[in-house]
């Protein structure tokens, strides 16, 4: 609630650190919280450091002060201030002290401060100034932008004030520590109906009340009725519907706790737990001021802290014909029937419960979605450059991510160079230069990303990994972050996983012909191993997801072990491995075998232990899907043998091996036919002749008159390409291949046997897709260069 000058800043308030607020809000992680608290002894030093490095906004700093000083945070930007009020303070004082008077009620003047860090010193001087005008001060906190809006009104032509939208100052209830007895003055039914929240008072006849229905005649009439019936006066403030609902939720939680604890007789000795870390309801004391600190957090943590009323039998007057305010005791300032013990969440508790706090504190992206910083989708490089010119680091980061999402990028690379900070996007598998940022903001950009992904700000010597979520226009994207120290500074790579993309089918991925038929046959089997092979970013996991999505039915228990979990599949139990705490693929596989699974997906076979357990699972009646890093399908079998898996176990457990690459798909909007050199055409012809005669499904894809295509480029694609699709080769275990494995023959011999069985290679599949106009011949040959076995 607003405090007059007579308010004495308690020792707890004065030395409460704004870092406590930032930590519990998730703006900084625990390690940075500890480091900064050790490094800086005063809030002024902390504020200076964070603002200088653009790690925290000025608004966030002021809101933090609002919380620890228990002073309301108000929005003045859209408020019309009476001329008689604004002219009480000379313009030079407004500028010097960053203050703004905005209303007068009786002998009290409401003054907002934009420099709360020095409020104790400034307040004494400002009080002396207004004391000469026979006015006492009610203190509020605001922003420098709000002060500028007041200055504009002061300087408007001929002294006329700017006419703006709002009639009332805006108060943010979520940031307040409101005495419980003030909220309880009105019955909850009345609060629910008219959205009226009493949040402060100056004396027994004057209260502050907030509502989101300032334009509602019914709500305003309700306020006047209460004033008349109770002989009190309300100073009205605007607030948001979410703030009102926030208080209502706290009150309902309180009511539930009252019922729950009604059997407890000695309520006065029972400590009250604060409704939530925001401190929306505080325990009443004799001075309406809690000496301990109630710290802010976010809505999702409410369920962890519940309001427990000190008097479960507390009565409220709910007669709609006459609504009365319950008077606090004149001597103590407390409700006569409600005297709970004081209880708060203090900075001291943080240190004692650091582990619990770290686990419960949400990521920065949960608290302040960076998508809110961009008011429209960035669709051109020119729009991105305009944002960069603003030189606001949070907006630059948000703009780069937004543009990357629009461009369908899978990765963002931010790399410090000699003269600038280069930004590249990987689009359809190819890295492309996008924009260069000033080298001077490189460290600030990196720090901003570290805050979002909960990485250590003061650690730049070693690589770090983290993640955060972002939403742009209700489109959710999961972003994996990796930092790497280089000789010119830290490089950052952000991998974008679009949650709205959904799981593609095998057909969507481009699996056709014999490969498609063999894959469907393999996933219908109740046991055995299916391996997807290829280098990083070749689509292996996506192929496994497509298989799982196809076989996910209520009758099948599917469990996955992934690193990371990229997309969620309905009906599938997906587990994220955590090697740092001993939960790796091998350990996880050992555990999930006790979960009665039908199908198991293991993200990757990296070692003998995982390979042996996967083999064991397949031989004991489970269908196992996994990935392996090899260049081609035939190379997977010798790789497993080299790991130490016995050849006879390999051939007994494996059903199918799929090798794949991703090629860029020609944009269908601008596709056109092209001619190719005669030498290349002959090479293509010879390659198609090698497709086995016994593979009728793929030989039927060969065109009698070969035609090739390319994209000429349009406004819906990038350089003639839009999206990607896979090229595949699928090897099944036959008797001849089993014999080759048992004899430990090289991959080249295994390849010959698989071709004799009817397999086509990735190169041949790519050429056939080029003939169908799905990709270019250059793409088909490019991705298959490394797949050939000599």
CSV table of C-alpha atoms in Angstrom, one decimal, residues 120-531:
chain,number,residue,atom,x,y,z
A,120,UNK,CA,14.9,7.3,1.1
A,121,UNK,CA,17.1,10.4,0.5
A,122,UNK,CA,14.8,12.0,-2.1
A,123,UNK,CA,11.7,11.4,-0.1
A,124,UNK,CA,12.9,13.6,2.8
A,125,UNK,CA,13.5,16.5,0.4
A,126,UNK,CA,10.3,16.0,-1.5
A,127,UNK,CA,8.4,15.8,1.8
A,128,UNK,CA,9.8,19.1,3.0
A,129,UNK,CA,8.7,20.7,-0.3
A,130,UNK,CA,5.1,19.5,0.1
A,131,UNK,CA,4.9,20.1,3.8
A,132,UNK,CA,5.1,23.8,3.0
A,133,UNK,CA,2.0,23.3,1.0
A,134,UNK,CA,0.3,21.5,3.9
A,135,UNK,CA,0.3,18.2,2.0
A,136,UNK,CA,1.5,14.7,3.1
A,137,UNK,CA,2.9,12.3,0.6
A,138,UNK,CA,1.6,8.9,-0.5
A,139,UNK,CA,4.5,7.1,-2.3
A,140,UNK,CA,4.2,5.1,-5.5
A,141,UNK,CA,6.8,3.7,-7.9
A,142,UNK,CA,6.7,4.1,-11.7
A,143,UNK,CA,9.1,4.1,-14.7
A,144,UNK,CA,11.2,6.8,-16.4
A,145,UNK,CA,8.9,6.5,-19.4
A,146,UNK,CA,5.9,7.4,-17.3
A,147,UNK,CA,7.7,10.4,-15.9
A,148,UNK,CA,8.5,11.5,-19.5
A,149,UNK,CA,4.7,11.2,-20.3
A,150,UNK,CA,4.0,13.6,-17.4
A,151,UNK,CA,6.7,16.0,-18.6
A,152,UNK,CA,5.0,16.1,-22.0
A,153,UNK,CA,1.7,17.0,-20.3
A,154,UNK,CA,3.5,19.7,-18.4
A,155,UNK,CA,5.0,21.1,-21.6
A,156,UNK,CA,1.9,20.9,-23.7
A,157,UNK,CA,0.8,24.1,-25.5
A,158,UNK,CA,-0.7,26.9,-23.4
A,159,UNK,CA,-0.6,24.7,-20.3
A,160,UNK,CA,-3.4,22.5,-21.6
A,161,UNK,CA,-3.0,18.8,-20.6
A,162,UNK,CA,-2.9,16.0,-23.0
A,163,UNK,CA,-6.2,14.1,-23.2
A,164,UNK,CA,-5.4,10.5,-22.9
A,165,UNK,CA,-7.3,7.2,-22.5
A,166,UNK,CA,-7.4,6.7,-18.8
A,167,UNK,CA,-9.2,8.6,-16.1
A,168,UNK,CA,-7.5,6.7,-13.3
A,169,UNK,CA,-3.9,5.7,-12.5
A,170,UNK,CA,-3.1,2.1,-13.1
A,171,UNK,CA,-1.9,-0.1,-10.2
A,172,UNK,CA,-0.4,-3.6,-10.5
A,173,UNK,CA,-1.9,-5.7,-7.8
A,174,UNK,CA,0.3,-8.8,-8.6
A,175,UNK,CA,3.3,-6.9,-7.3
A,176,UNK,CA,1.8,-5.8,-4.0
A,177,UNK,CA,1.9,-7.0,-0.5
A,178,UNK,CA,-1.7,-6.3,0.5
A,179,UNK,CA,-2.7,-6.6,4.2
A,180,UNK,CA,-5.2,-9.5,4.4
A,181,UNK,CA,-7.7,-7.6,6.4
A,182,UNK,CA,-8.0,-5.0,3.7
A,183,UNK,CA,-9.0,-7.5,1.1
A,184,UNK,CA,-11.4,-9.1,3.6
A,185,UNK,CA,-13.2,-5.9,4.1
A,186,UNK,CA,-15.5,-6.7,1.2
A,187,UNK,CA,-17.2,-10.1,1.0
A,188,UNK,CA,-15.8,-12.3,-1.8
A,189,UNK,CA,-19.2,-12.5,-3.5
A,190,UNK,CA,-19.1,-8.7,-3.9
A,191,UNK,CA,-15.5,-8.8,-5.1
A,192,UNK,CA,-16.4,-11.4,-7.7
A,193,UNK,CA,-19.4,-9.5,-9.0
A,194,UNK,CA,-18.0,-6.0,-9.2
A,195,UNK,CA,-14.2,-6.8,-9.4
A,196,UNK,CA,-13.4,-4.5,-6.5
A,197,UNK,CA,-10.1,-4.9,-4.6
A,198,UNK,CA,-9.3,-2.8,-1.6
A,199,UNK,CA,-5.5,-2.7,-1.5
A,200,UNK,CA,-4.5,0.3,0.7
A,201,UNK,CA,-5.7,2.9,3.2
A,202,UNK,CA,-4.5,6.2,4.7
A,203,UNK,CA,-6.8,6.3,7.7
A,204,UNK,CA,-10.0,4.8,9.0
A,205,UNK,CA,-12.1,6.7,6.5
A,206,UNK,CA,-9.9,6.7,3.4
A,207,UNK,CA,-9.1,3.7,1.3
A,208,UNK,CA,-7.5,2.8,-2.1
A,209,UNK,CA,-9.6,0.5,-4.3
A,210,UNK,CA,-8.8,-1.0,-7.7
A,211,UNK,CA,-11.0,-2.5,-10.4
A,212,UNK,CA,-10.6,-3.5,-14.1
A,213,UNK,CA,-14.2,-2.2,-14.6
A,214,UNK,CA,-13.5,1.6,-14.4
A,215,UNK,CA,-15.7,2.1,-17.4
A,216,UNK,CA,-18.6,0.2,-15.9
A,217,UNK,CA,-21.4,2.4,-14.4
A,218,UNK,CA,-22.5,-0.6,-12.3
A,219,UNK,CA,-19.0,-1.0,-10.7
A,220,UNK,CA,-18.7,2.7,-10.0
A,221,UNK,CA,-22.2,2.7,-8.5
A,222,UNK,CA,-21.2,-0.2,-6.3
A,223,UNK,CA,-18.2,1.8,-5.0
A,224,UNK,CA,-20.4,4.8,-4.2
A,225,UNK,CA,-22.9,2.6,-2.4
A,226,UNK,CA,-20.3,1.2,-0.1
A,227,UNK,CA,-18.9,4.7,0.5
A,228,UNK,CA,-22.3,6.1,1.5
A,229,UNK,CA,-23.3,3.1,3.7
A,230,UNK,CA,-20.0,3.0,5.6
A,231,UNK,CA,-19.1,6.7,5.6
A,232,UNK,CA,-15.8,6.1,3.9
A,233,UNK,CA,-14.1,7.5,0.9
A,234,UNK,CA,-12.4,5.5,-1.9
A,235,UNK,CA,-9.6,6.6,-4.2
A,236,UNK,CA,-10.1,4.7,-7.4
A,237,UNK,CA,-7.3,3.0,-9.3
A,238,UNK,CA,-7.5,1.0,-12.6
A,239,UNK,CA,-6.0,-2.4,-12.8
A,240,UNK,CA,-6.2,-5.4,-15.1
A,241,UNK,CA,-8.7,-8.3,-15.2
A,242,UNK,CA,-5.8,-10.7,-14.7
A,243,UNK,CA,-4.7,-8.8,-11.5
A,244,UNK,CA,-8.3,-9.0,-10.1
A,245,UNK,CA,-8.5,-12.7,-10.9
A,246,UNK,CA,-5.1,-13.2,-9.3
A,247,UNK,CA,-6.4,-11.8,-6.0
A,248,UNK,CA,-9.6,-13.8,-6.3
A,249,UNK,CA,-7.6,-17.0,-6.8
A,250,UNK,CA,-5.7,-16.2,-3.6
A,251,UNK,CA,-8.9,-15.6,-1.7
A,252,UNK,CA,-10.5,-18.9,-2.9
A,253,UNK,CA,-7.4,-20.7,-1.9
A,254,UNK,CA,-7.7,-19.0,1.5
A,255,UNK,CA,-11.3,-20.2,1.8
A,256,UNK,CA,-10.4,-23.8,1.0
A,257,UNK,CA,-7.7,-23.7,3.7
A,258,UNK,CA,-10.2,-22.3,6.2
A,259,UNK,CA,-12.5,-25.2,5.6
A,260,UNK,CA,-9.6,-27.6,5.7
A,261,UNK,CA,-8.3,-26.3,9.0
A,262,UNK,CA,-11.7,-25.6,10.7
A,263,UNK,CA,-11.0,-28.4,13.3
A,264,UNK,CA,-7.9,-26.5,14.6
A,265,UNK,CA,-9.0,-24.5,17.7
A,266,UNK,CA,-6.1,-22.4,18.5
A,267,UNK,CA,-6.0,-20.3,15.3
A,268,UNK,CA,-4.0,-17.5,16.8
A,269,UNK,CA,-1.0,-19.7,17.3
A,270,UNK,CA,-1.1,-21.0,13.8
A,271,UNK,CA,1.2,-19.3,11.4
A,272,UNK,CA,-0.2,-18.0,8.1
A,273,UNK,CA,1.5,-19.1,4.9
A,274,UNK,CA,1.6,-16.4,2.3
A,275,UNK,CA,-0.7,-17.0,-0.6
A,276,UNK,CA,2.1,-17.0,-3.1
A,277,UNK,CA,5.5,-15.5,-3.7
A,278,UNK,CA,4.0,-12.4,-5.3
A,279,UNK,CA,2.9,-11.4,-1.8
A,280,UNK,CA,-0.5,-10.5,-3.0
A,281,UNK,CA,-1.9,-11.1,0.5
A,282,UNK,CA,0.2,-10.3,3.5
A,283,UNK,CA,-0.5,-11.0,7.1
A,284,UNK,CA,-1.9,-8.0,9.0
A,285,UNK,CA,0.2,-6.5,11.7
A,286,UNK,CA,-0.3,-3.6,14.1
A,287,UNK,CA,1.1,-1.2,11.6
A,288,UNK,CA,-0.2,-2.7,8.4
A,289,UNK,CA,3.5,-3.2,7.5
A,290,UNK,CA,5.2,-6.6,7.5
A,291,UNK,CA,8.8,-6.3,8.7
A,292,UNK,CA,9.8,-9.4,6.8
A,293,UNK,CA,10.0,-9.4,3.0
A,294,UNK,CA,7.4,-10.9,0.8
A,295,UNK,CA,9.1,-11.7,-2.6
A,296,UNK,CA,7.6,-11.8,-6.0
A,297,UNK,CA,7.2,-14.8,-8.3
A,298,UNK,CA,5.0,-16.0,-11.1
A,299,UNK,CA,1.4,-17.3,-11.3
A,300,UNK,CA,2.3,-20.9,-11.9
A,301,UNK,CA,3.9,-21.1,-8.4
A,302,UNK,CA,0.7,-20.2,-6.6
A,303,UNK,CA,-0.2,-23.8,-5.9
A,304,UNK,CA,3.0,-24.3,-3.9
A,305,UNK,CA,2.0,-21.6,-1.3
A,306,UNK,CA,-1.6,-21.3,0.0
A,307,UNK,CA,-3.3,-18.7,2.1
A,308,UNK,CA,-4.3,-20.1,5.5
A,309,UNK,CA,-6.7,-17.8,7.4
A,310,UNK,CA,-6.1,-17.3,11.0
A,311,UNK,CA,-9.8,-17.6,11.8
A,312,UNK,CA,-11.6,-20.3,9.9
A,313,UNK,CA,-14.9,-19.2,11.4
A,314,UNK,CA,-14.5,-15.6,10.2
A,315,UNK,CA,-17.8,-14.1,9.1
A,316,UNK,CA,-18.5,-11.8,6.2
A,317,UNK,CA,-21.7,-9.8,5.5
A,318,UNK,CA,-23.0,-11.0,2.2
A,319,UNK,CA,-26.4,-9.3,2.1
A,320,UNK,CA,-26.5,-7.8,-1.4
A,321,UNK,CA,-28.9,-5.1,-0.2
A,322,UNK,CA,-26.4,-3.7,2.2
A,323,UNK,CA,-22.7,-4.3,1.9
A,324,UNK,CA,-20.7,-3.3,4.9
A,325,UNK,CA,-16.9,-2.8,5.4
A,326,UNK,CA,-15.6,-4.6,8.5
A,327,UNK,CA,-13.7,-2.0,10.6
A,328,UNK,CA,-10.2,-2.8,11.8
A,329,UNK,CA,-9.5,-2.3,15.5
A,330,UNK,CA,-8.8,1.4,16.1
A,331,UNK,CA,-5.9,0.7,18.4
A,332,UNK,CA,-4.1,-2.2,16.6
A,333,UNK,CA,-5.2,-1.7,13.0
A,334,UNK,CA,-6.2,-5.4,12.9
A,335,UNK,CA,-9.6,-7.0,12.3
A,336,UNK,CA,-11.0,-7.7,15.7
A,337,UNK,CA,-11.8,-11.4,14.8
A,338,UNK,CA,-8.7,-12.0,12.8
A,339,UNK,CA,-5.2,-11.8,14.3
A,340,UNK,CA,-2.9,-14.4,12.6
A,341,UNK,CA,0.8,-14.6,13.3
A,342,UNK,CA,3.0,-12.8,10.8
A,343,UNK,CA,4.6,-15.1,8.2
A,344,UNK,CA,6.5,-14.3,5.0
A,345,UNK,CA,8.9,-15.8,2.5
A,346,UNK,CA,12.2,-14.1,3.3
A,347,UNK,CA,15.6,-13.9,1.7
A,348,UNK,CA,16.8,-16.0,4.7
A,349,UNK,CA,14.6,-18.9,3.6
A,350,UNK,CA,16.2,-18.8,0.1
A,351,UNK,CA,19.6,-19.8,1.4
A,352,UNK,CA,18.1,-22.6,3.5
A,353,UNK,CA,16.0,-24.0,0.7
A,354,UNK,CA,18.2,-23.2,-2.3
A,355,UNK,CA,17.8,-26.6,-3.9
A,356,UNK,CA,14.0,-26.5,-3.7
A,357,UNK,CA,14.0,-22.9,-4.9
A,358,UNK,CA,16.1,-23.7,-7.9
A,359,UNK,CA,13.8,-26.5,-9.0
A,360,UNK,CA,10.7,-24.5,-8.6
A,361,UNK,CA,11.9,-21.2,-10.2
A,362,UNK,CA,10.7,-21.1,-13.8
A,363,UNK,CA,12.9,-20.2,-16.7
A,364,UNK,CA,13.0,-16.6,-17.8
A,365,UNK,CA,11.1,-17.5,-20.9
A,366,UNK,CA,8.2,-18.7,-18.8
A,367,UNK,CA,8.1,-15.5,-16.9
A,368,UNK,CA,8.5,-13.0,-19.8
A,369,UNK,CA,7.9,-14.5,-23.2
A,370,UNK,CA,10.2,-12.9,-25.6
A,371,UNK,CA,7.6,-13.1,-28.3
A,372,UNK,CA,5.8,-10.3,-26.5
A,373,UNK,CA,8.7,-8.0,-27.4
A,374,UNK,CA,7.8,-8.1,-31.1
A,375,UNK,CA,4.4,-6.7,-32.1
A,376,UNK,CA,4.4,-8.3,-35.5
A,377,UNK,CA,6.1,-11.1,-37.4
A,378,UNK,CA,9.4,-10.2,-38.9
A,379,UNK,CA,9.2,-11.3,-42.5
A,380,UNK,CA,12.0,-9.4,-44.2
A,381,UNK,CA,15.6,-8.7,-43.5
A,382,UNK,CA,14.8,-4.9,-43.7
A,383,UNK,CA,12.4,-5.3,-40.8
A,384,UNK,CA,15.0,-7.1,-38.8
A,385,UNK,CA,17.6,-4.4,-39.5
A,386,UNK,CA,15.1,-1.7,-38.3
A,387,UNK,CA,14.9,-3.6,-34.9
A,388,UNK,CA,18.7,-3.8,-34.7
A,389,UNK,CA,18.9,0.0,-35.2
A,390,UNK,CA,16.9,0.4,-31.9
A,391,UNK,CA,20.0,-1.0,-30.1
A,392,UNK,CA,17.7,-2.8,-27.6
A,393,UNK,CA,19.3,-6.1,-26.9
A,394,UNK,CA,16.1,-8.0,-25.7
A,395,UNK,CA,14.3,-6.9,-28.9
A,396,UNK,CA,17.3,-7.8,-31.1
A,397,UNK,CA,17.3,-11.3,-29.7
A,398,UNK,CA,13.5,-11.6,-30.1
A,399,UNK,CA,13.7,-10.2,-33.6
A,400,UNK,CA,16.4,-12.6,-34.7
A,401,UNK,CA,14.5,-15.6,-33.3
A,402,UNK,CA,11.3,-14.4,-34.9
A,403,UNK,CA,12.8,-14.0,-38.3
A,404,UNK,CA,14.5,-17.4,-38.0
A,405,UNK,CA,11.1,-19.0,-37.3
A,406,UNK,CA,9.6,-17.3,-40.3
A,407,UNK,CA,12.4,-18.5,-42.5
A,408,UNK,CA,11.9,-22.1,-41.3
A,409,UNK,CA,15.4,-22.2,-39.9
A,410,UNK,CA,16.5,-25.2,-37.9
A,411,UNK,CA,19.5,-23.4,-36.3
A,412,UNK,CA,20.8,-19.9,-35.6
A,413,UNK,CA,24.6,-19.4,-35.5
A,414,UNK,CA,25.9,-16.2,-33.8
A,415,UNK,CA,29.6,-15.9,-34.3
A,416,UNK,CA,32.0,-13.2,-33.1
A,417,UNK,CA,34.5,-12.1,-35.9
A,418,UNK,CA,37.2,-9.5,-36.1
A,419,UNK,CA,34.9,-6.6,-36.9
A,420,UNK,CA,31.3,-7.8,-36.3
A,421,UNK,CA,29.0,-10.4,-34.7
A,422,UNK,CA,27.8,-12.6,-37.6
A,423,UNK,CA,24.4,-14.2,-37.6
A,424,UNK,CA,23.7,-17.2,-39.9
A,425,UNK,CA,20.6,-19.3,-40.3
A,426,UNK,CA,20.6,-23.0,-41.3
A,427,UNK,CA,17.7,-23.1,-43.8
A,428,UNK,CA,16.8,-26.5,-45.3
A,429,UNK,CA,20.1,-27.9,-44.2
A,430,UNK,CA,22.3,-25.1,-45.6
A,431,UNK,CA,23.9,-22.3,-43.6
A,432,UNK,CA,23.3,-18.8,-45.0
A,433,UNK,CA,24.5,-15.3,-43.9
A,434,UNK,CA,21.6,-13.2,-42.6
A,435,UNK,CA,22.9,-10.1,-40.9
A,436,UNK,CA,25.9,-8.7,-39.0
A,437,UNK,CA,25.5,-7.2,-35.5
A,438,UNK,CA,27.8,-4.6,-34.0
A,439,UNK,CA,30.6,-6.3,-32.2
A,440,UNK,CA,30.1,-3.9,-29.3
A,441,UNK,CA,26.8,-5.7,-28.3
A,442,UNK,CA,28.2,-9.2,-28.6
A,443,UNK,CA,28.6,-9.8,-24.9
A,444,UNK,CA,25.2,-8.3,-24.2
A,445,UNK,CA,23.5,-10.6,-26.7
A,446,UNK,CA,25.3,-13.6,-25.2
A,447,UNK,CA,24.3,-12.5,-21.7
A,448,UNK,CA,20.7,-12.1,-22.8
A,449,UNK,CA,20.5,-15.6,-24.2
A,450,UNK,CA,22.2,-17.0,-21.1
A,451,UNK,CA,19.6,-15.4,-18.9
A,452,UNK,CA,16.8,-16.9,-21.1
A,453,UNK,CA,18.3,-20.3,-21.1
A,454,UNK,CA,19.4,-20.3,-17.4
A,455,UNK,CA,23.1,-20.5,-18.0
A,456,UNK,CA,25.9,-19.0,-15.9
A,457,UNK,CA,26.5,-15.3,-16.7
A,458,UNK,CA,30.0,-15.2,-15.3
A,459,UNK,CA,31.2,-18.3,-17.0
A,460,UNK,CA,32.7,-17.9,-20.5
A,461,UNK,CA,35.7,-20.2,-20.3
A,462,UNK,CA,33.8,-23.5,-20.9
A,463,UNK,CA,30.9,-24.5,-23.2
A,464,UNK,CA,27.4,-24.4,-21.7
A,465,UNK,CA,24.1,-25.9,-22.8
A,466,UNK,CA,20.6,-24.8,-21.9
A,467,UNK,CA,17.1,-24.2,-23.3
A,468,UNK,CA,14.1,-22.0,-23.3
A,469,UNK,CA,10.6,-21.8,-24.9
A,470,UNK,CA,9.2,-18.9,-26.9
A,471,UNK,CA,5.8,-18.1,-28.4
A,472,UNK,CA,5.2,-15.9,-31.4
A,473,UNK,CA,1.5,-15.5,-32.2
A,474,UNK,CA,0.6,-18.6,-30.3
A,475,UNK,CA,3.2,-20.6,-32.1
A,476,UNK,CA,5.4,-22.5,-29.6
A,477,UNK,CA,9.1,-23.2,-30.3
A,478,UNK,CA,11.5,-25.0,-28.1
A,479,UNK,CA,15.0,-23.5,-28.4
A,480,UNK,CA,18.1,-25.5,-27.4
A,481,UNK,CA,21.1,-23.3,-26.6
A,482,UNK,CA,24.8,-24.1,-26.9
A,483,UNK,CA,27.7,-21.7,-26.1
A,484,UNK,CA,31.3,-22.2,-27.2
A,485,UNK,CA,34.3,-20.1,-26.2
A,486,UNK,CA,36.4,-19.0,-29.2
A,487,UNK,CA,39.4,-16.8,-29.5
A,488,UNK,CA,37.1,-13.8,-30.3
A,489,UNK,CA,34.5,-14.5,-27.7
A,490,UNK,CA,31.6,-16.8,-27.2
A,491,UNK,CA,29.8,-18.3,-30.1
A,492,UNK,CA,26.1,-19.2,-29.6
A,493,UNK,CA,24.0,-21.8,-31.5
A,494,UNK,CA,20.3,-21.9,-31.0
A,495,UNK,CA,18.5,-25.0,-32.4
A,496,UNK,CA,14.8,-24.4,-33.1
A,497,UNK,CA,12.2,-27.1,-32.6
A,498,UNK,CA,8.7,-26.0,-33.8
A,499,UNK,CA,6.2,-27.6,-31.4
A,500,UNK,CA,3.3,-26.9,-33.8
A,501,UNK,CA,4.9,-28.8,-36.7
A,502,UNK,CA,3.5,-32.1,-35.6
A,503,UNK,CA,4.8,-35.6,-36.4
A,504,UNK,CA,5.3,-36.3,-40.1
A,505,UNK,CA,4.3,-39.6,-41.6
A,506,UNK,CA,6.6,-42.0,-43.4
A,507,UNK,CA,4.9,-40.9,-46.6
A,508,UNK,CA,5.5,-37.2,-45.8
A,509,UNK,CA,9.2,-38.0,-45.2
A,510,UNK,CA,9.5,-39.3,-48.8
A,511,UNK,CA,9.7,-43.0,-48.0
A,512,UNK,CA,8.3,-44.9,-51.1
A,513,UNK,CA,8.7,-48.2,-53.0
A,514,UNK,CA,10.4,-51.2,-51.5
A,515,UNK,CA,11.8,-49.2,-48.6
A,516,UNK,CA,8.3,-48.2,-47.5
A,517,UNK,CA,7.0,-51.8,-47.8
A,518,UNK,CA,9.9,-53.3,-45.8
A,519,UNK,CA,9.5,-50.6,-43.1
A,520,UNK,CA,5.8,-51.3,-42.6
A,521,UNK,CA,6.5,-55.0,-42.4
A,522,UNK,CA,9.2,-54.5,-39.8
A,523,UNK,CA,7.2,-52.2,-37.4
A,524,UNK,CA,4.4,-54.8,-37.4
A,525,UNK,CA,6.7,-57.4,-35.8
A,526,UNK,CA,6.4,-57.8,-32.0
A,527,UNK,CA,10.2,-57.9,-31.4
A,528,UNK,CA,13.5,-57.2,-33.0
A,529,UNK,CA,15.6,-54.0,-33.7
A,530,UNK,CA,15.1,-51.3,-36.3
A,531,UNK,CA,18.1,-49.1,-36.7
